[in-house]
Short mmCIF file of C-alpha atoms in Angstrom, two decimals:
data_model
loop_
_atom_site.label_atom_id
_atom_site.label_comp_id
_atom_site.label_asym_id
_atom_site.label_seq_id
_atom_site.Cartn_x
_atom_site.Cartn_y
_atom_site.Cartn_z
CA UNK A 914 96.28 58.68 109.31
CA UNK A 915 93.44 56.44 109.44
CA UNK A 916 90.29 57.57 110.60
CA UNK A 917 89.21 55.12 112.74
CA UNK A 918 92.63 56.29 114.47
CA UNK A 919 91.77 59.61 114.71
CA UNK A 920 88.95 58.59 116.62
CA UNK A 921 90.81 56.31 118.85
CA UNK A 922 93.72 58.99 119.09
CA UNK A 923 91.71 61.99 120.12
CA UNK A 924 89.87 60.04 122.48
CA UNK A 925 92.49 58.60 124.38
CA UNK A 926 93.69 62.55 124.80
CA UNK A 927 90.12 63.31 126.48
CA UNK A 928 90.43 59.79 128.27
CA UNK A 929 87.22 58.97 127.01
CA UNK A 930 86.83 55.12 125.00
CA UNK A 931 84.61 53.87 123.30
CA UNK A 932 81.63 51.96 124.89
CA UNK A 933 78.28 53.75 124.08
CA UNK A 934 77.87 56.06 127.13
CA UNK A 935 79.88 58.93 127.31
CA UNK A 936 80.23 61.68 130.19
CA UNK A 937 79.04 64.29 127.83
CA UNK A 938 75.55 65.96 128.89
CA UNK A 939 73.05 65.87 126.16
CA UNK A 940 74.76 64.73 123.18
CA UNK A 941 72.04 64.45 120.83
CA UNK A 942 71.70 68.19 119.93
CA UNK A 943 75.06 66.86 118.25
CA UNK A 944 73.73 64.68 115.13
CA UNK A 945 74.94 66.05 112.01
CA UNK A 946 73.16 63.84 109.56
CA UNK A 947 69.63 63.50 111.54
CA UNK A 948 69.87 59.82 112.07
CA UNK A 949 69.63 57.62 115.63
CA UNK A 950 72.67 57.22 116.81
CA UNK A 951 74.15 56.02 120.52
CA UNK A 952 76.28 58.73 122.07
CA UNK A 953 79.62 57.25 120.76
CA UNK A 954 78.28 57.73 117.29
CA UNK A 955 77.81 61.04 117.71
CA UNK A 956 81.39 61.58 119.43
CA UNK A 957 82.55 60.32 116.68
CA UNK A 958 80.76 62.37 114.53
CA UNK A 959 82.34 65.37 115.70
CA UNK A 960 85.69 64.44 115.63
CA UNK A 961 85.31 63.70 111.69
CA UNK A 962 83.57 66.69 110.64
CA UNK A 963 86.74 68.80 113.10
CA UNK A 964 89.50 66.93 111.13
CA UNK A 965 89.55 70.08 107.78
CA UNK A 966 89.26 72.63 111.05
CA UNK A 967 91.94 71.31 113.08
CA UNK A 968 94.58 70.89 110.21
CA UNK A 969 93.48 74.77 108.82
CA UNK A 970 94.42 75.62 112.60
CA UNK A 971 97.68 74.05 112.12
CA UNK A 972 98.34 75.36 108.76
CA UNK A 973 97.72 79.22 110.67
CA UNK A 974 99.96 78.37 113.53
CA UNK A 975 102.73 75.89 112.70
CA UNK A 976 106.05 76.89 111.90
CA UNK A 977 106.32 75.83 108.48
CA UNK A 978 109.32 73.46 109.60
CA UNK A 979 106.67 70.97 111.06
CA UNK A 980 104.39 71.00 108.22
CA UNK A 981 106.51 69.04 105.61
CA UNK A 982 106.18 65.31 104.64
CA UNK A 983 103.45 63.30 104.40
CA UNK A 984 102.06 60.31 106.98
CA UNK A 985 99.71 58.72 103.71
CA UNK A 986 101.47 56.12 100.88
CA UNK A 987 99.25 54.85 98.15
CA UNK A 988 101.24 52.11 97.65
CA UNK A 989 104.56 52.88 96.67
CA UNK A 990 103.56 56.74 96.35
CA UNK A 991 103.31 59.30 98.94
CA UNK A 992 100.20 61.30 99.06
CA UNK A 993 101.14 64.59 99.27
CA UNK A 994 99.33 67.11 102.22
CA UNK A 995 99.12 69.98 99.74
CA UNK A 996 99.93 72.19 102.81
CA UNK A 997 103.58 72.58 101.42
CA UNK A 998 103.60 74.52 97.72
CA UNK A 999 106.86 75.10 95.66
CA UNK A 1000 106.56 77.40 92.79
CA UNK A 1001 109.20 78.95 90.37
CA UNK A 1002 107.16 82.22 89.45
CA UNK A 1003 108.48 84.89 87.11
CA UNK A 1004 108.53 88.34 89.38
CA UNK A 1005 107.40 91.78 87.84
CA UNK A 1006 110.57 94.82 87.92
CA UNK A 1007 109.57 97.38 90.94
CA UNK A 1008 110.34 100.48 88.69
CA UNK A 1009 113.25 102.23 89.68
CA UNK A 1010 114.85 99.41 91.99
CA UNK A 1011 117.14 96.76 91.59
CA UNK A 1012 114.14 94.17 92.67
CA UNK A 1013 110.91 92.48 91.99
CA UNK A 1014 107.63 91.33 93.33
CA UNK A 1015 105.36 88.25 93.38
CA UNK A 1016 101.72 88.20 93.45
CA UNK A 1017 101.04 85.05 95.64
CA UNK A 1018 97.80 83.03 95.10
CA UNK A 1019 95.01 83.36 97.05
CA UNK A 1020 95.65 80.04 99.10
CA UNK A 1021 98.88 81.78 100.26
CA UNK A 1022 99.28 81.46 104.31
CA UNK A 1023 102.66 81.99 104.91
CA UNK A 1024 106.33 81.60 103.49
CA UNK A 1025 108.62 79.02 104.07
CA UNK A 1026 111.74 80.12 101.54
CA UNK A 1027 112.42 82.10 98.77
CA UNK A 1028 115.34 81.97 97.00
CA UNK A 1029 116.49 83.92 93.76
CA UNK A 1030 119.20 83.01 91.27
CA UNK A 1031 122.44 84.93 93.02
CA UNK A 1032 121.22 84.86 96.30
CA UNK A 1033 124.37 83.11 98.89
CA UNK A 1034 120.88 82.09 100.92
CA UNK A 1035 117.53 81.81 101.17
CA UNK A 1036 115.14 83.68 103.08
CA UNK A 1037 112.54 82.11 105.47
CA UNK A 1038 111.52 85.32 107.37
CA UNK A 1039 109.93 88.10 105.21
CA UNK A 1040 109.64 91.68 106.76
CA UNK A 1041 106.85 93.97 106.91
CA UNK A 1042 106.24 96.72 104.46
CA UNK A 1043 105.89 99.26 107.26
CA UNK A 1044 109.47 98.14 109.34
CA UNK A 1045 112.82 99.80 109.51
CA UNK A 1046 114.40 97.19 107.86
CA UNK A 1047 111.97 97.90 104.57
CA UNK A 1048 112.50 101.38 104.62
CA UNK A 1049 116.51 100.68 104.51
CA UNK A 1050 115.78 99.10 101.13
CA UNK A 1051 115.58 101.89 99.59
CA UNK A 1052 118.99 103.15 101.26
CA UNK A 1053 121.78 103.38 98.21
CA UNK A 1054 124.26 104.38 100.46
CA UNK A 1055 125.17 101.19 101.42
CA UNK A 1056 122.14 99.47 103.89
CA UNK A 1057 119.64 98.24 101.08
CA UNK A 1058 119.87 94.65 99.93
CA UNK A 1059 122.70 92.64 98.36
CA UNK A 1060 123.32 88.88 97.09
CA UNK A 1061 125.12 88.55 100.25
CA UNK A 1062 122.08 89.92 102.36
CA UNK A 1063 119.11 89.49 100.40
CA UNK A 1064 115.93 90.29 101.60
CA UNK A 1065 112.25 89.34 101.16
CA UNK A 1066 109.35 91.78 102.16
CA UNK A 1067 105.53 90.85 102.87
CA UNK A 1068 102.77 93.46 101.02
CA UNK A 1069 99.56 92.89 102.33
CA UNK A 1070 96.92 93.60 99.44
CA UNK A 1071 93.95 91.17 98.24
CA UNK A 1072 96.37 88.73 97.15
CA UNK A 1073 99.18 89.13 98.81
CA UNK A 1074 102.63 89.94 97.23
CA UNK A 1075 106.30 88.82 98.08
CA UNK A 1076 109.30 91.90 97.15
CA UNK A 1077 112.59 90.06 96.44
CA UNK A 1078 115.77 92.79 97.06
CA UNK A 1079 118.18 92.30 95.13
CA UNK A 1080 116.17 90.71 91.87
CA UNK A 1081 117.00 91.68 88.12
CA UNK A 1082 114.42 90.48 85.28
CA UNK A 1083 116.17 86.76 84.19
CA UNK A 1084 116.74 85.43 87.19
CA UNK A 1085 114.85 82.75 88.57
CA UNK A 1086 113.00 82.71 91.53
CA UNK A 1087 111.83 79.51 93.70
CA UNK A 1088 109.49 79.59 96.27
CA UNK A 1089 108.05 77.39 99.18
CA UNK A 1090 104.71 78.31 100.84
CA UNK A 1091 102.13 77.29 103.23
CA UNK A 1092 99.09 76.60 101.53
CA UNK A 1093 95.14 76.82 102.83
CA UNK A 1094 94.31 73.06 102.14
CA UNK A 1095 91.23 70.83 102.67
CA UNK A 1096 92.73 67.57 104.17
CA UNK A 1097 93.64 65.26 100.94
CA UNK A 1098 91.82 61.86 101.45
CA UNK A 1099 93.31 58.63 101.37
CA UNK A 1100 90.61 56.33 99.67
CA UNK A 1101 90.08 52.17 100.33
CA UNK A 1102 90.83 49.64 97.97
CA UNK A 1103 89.06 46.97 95.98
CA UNK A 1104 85.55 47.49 96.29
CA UNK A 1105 85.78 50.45 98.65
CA UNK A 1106 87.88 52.36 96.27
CA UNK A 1107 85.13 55.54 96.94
CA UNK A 1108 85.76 55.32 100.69
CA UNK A 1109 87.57 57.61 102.29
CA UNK A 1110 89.17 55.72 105.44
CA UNK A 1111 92.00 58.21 106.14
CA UNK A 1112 93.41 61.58 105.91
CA UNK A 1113 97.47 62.66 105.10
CA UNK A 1114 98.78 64.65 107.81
CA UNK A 1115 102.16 66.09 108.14
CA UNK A 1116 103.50 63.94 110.65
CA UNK A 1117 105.37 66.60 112.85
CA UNK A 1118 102.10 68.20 113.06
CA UNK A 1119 99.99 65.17 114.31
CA UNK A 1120 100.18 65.63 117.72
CA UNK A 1121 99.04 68.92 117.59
CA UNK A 1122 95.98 68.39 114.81
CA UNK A 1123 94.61 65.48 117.34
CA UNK A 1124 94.67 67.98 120.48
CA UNK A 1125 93.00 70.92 118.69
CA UNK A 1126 90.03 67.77 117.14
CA UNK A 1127 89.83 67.39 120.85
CA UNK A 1128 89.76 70.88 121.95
CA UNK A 1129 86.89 71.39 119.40
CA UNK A 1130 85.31 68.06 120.71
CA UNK A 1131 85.51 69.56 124.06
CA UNK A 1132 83.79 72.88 123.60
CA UNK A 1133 81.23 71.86 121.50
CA UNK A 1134 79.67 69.45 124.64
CA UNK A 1135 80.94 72.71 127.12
CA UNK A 1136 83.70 70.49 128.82
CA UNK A 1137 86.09 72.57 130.63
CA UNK A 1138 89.15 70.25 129.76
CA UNK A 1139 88.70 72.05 126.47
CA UNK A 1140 90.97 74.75 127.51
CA UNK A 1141 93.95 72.35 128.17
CA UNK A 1142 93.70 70.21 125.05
CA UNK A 1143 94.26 73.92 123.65
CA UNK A 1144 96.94 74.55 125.69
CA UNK A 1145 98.68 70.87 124.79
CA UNK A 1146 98.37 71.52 120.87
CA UNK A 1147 99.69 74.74 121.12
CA UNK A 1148 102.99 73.18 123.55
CA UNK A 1149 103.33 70.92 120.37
CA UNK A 1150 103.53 73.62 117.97
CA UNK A 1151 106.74 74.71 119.79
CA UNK A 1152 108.89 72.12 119.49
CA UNK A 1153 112.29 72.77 118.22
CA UNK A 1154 111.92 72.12 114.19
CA UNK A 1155 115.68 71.67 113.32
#
């Protein structure tokens, strides 16, 4: 998405257009690069330097169903978010067990789907290392894990690891995450080829990134509307992602 209709976008939401004099009290104090600017400049300001917030926001709160695609091409060639990661890693044995685990990397927000070779599905919805349903893992009697029922558990350490149950050493393992991302920039052409004059967004997610910019637009000039540009990006983030 463009910048310039970022800009436009977020300030439609606060009903607020361009034209030099905004209803903001004392938006000076606002200048990030020291310069004289006219109160629209330093708007827009704001809502630049909140684009990386509002999209980490996202990343944190979105299902991962409406963080997929890409709204950027590059000519023929999509630019990729980086928010969506698909690895094939290579899991270590848990000794004893009939599974493995993954060490994530440290950008790791949240899984989407792991699958192992075997598996009849995927899973989307780890469980907690402290839950009933981990403790049955370890249940040979009949309630631990199975190709038909596999399961996918969350450890929370430094970096964070994934348990796959069932796993045996051999079988590959592929696996889509949510990744902590700075916003990939698209660049101009031609002579502006070292411009940045957009950002790639995952486009079910759009609506929701231009609420929270204006939510953080909002509270930074002490509006009260803040609270329901909050309350709009987080209706957005509900949607039904089938």
């Amino acid at each position: 998405m463009k910048i310039d209709e970022i800009i436009k976008a977020v300030r439609w939401c606060i009903d607020e257009e361009a034209d030099n004099s905004t209803s903001f009290a004392d938006a000076s104090k606002y200048d990030f690069d020291g310069g004289t600017h006219t109160d629209e400049g330093l708007m827009n300001n704001i809502i630049k330097a909140k684009i990386g917030d509002a999209l980490r926001w996202v990343c944190l709160n979105a299902h991962p169903g409406l963080l997929g695609g890409s709204d950027e091409k590059q000519g023929t060639a999509t630019i990729e978010t980086g928010i969506m990661k698909d690895a094939t890693p290579t899991p270590t044995l848990i000794t004893g067990q009939t599974a493995g685990y993954i060490t994530m990397d440290a950008d790791f927000i949240k899984l989407a789907r792991v699958r192992v070779e075997g598996w009849h599905r995927a899973v989307r919805t780890p469980i907690a290392e402290d839950s009933d349903e981990y403790l049955q893992l370890y249940d040979t009697n009949g309630a631990t894990a199975t190709d038909d029922r596999p399961q996918a558990a969350l450890v929370e350490k430094s970096k964070r690891e994934i348990e796959l149950w069932p796993w045996t050493s051999g079988k590959t393992v592929e696996v889509t995450y949510v990744a902590s991302v700075e916003p990939k920039e698209v660049m101009g052409s031609g002579s502006q080829s070292d411009t940045v004059v957009g950002y790639a967004l995952p486009p079910k997610a759009r609506t929701s990134i231009i609420y929270y910019i204006a939510f953080l637009l909002l509270s930074a000039y002490n509006d009260p509307r803040a609270a329901r540009m909050l309350e709009i990006a987080k209706m957005n983030l509900a949607y039904d992602t089938k």
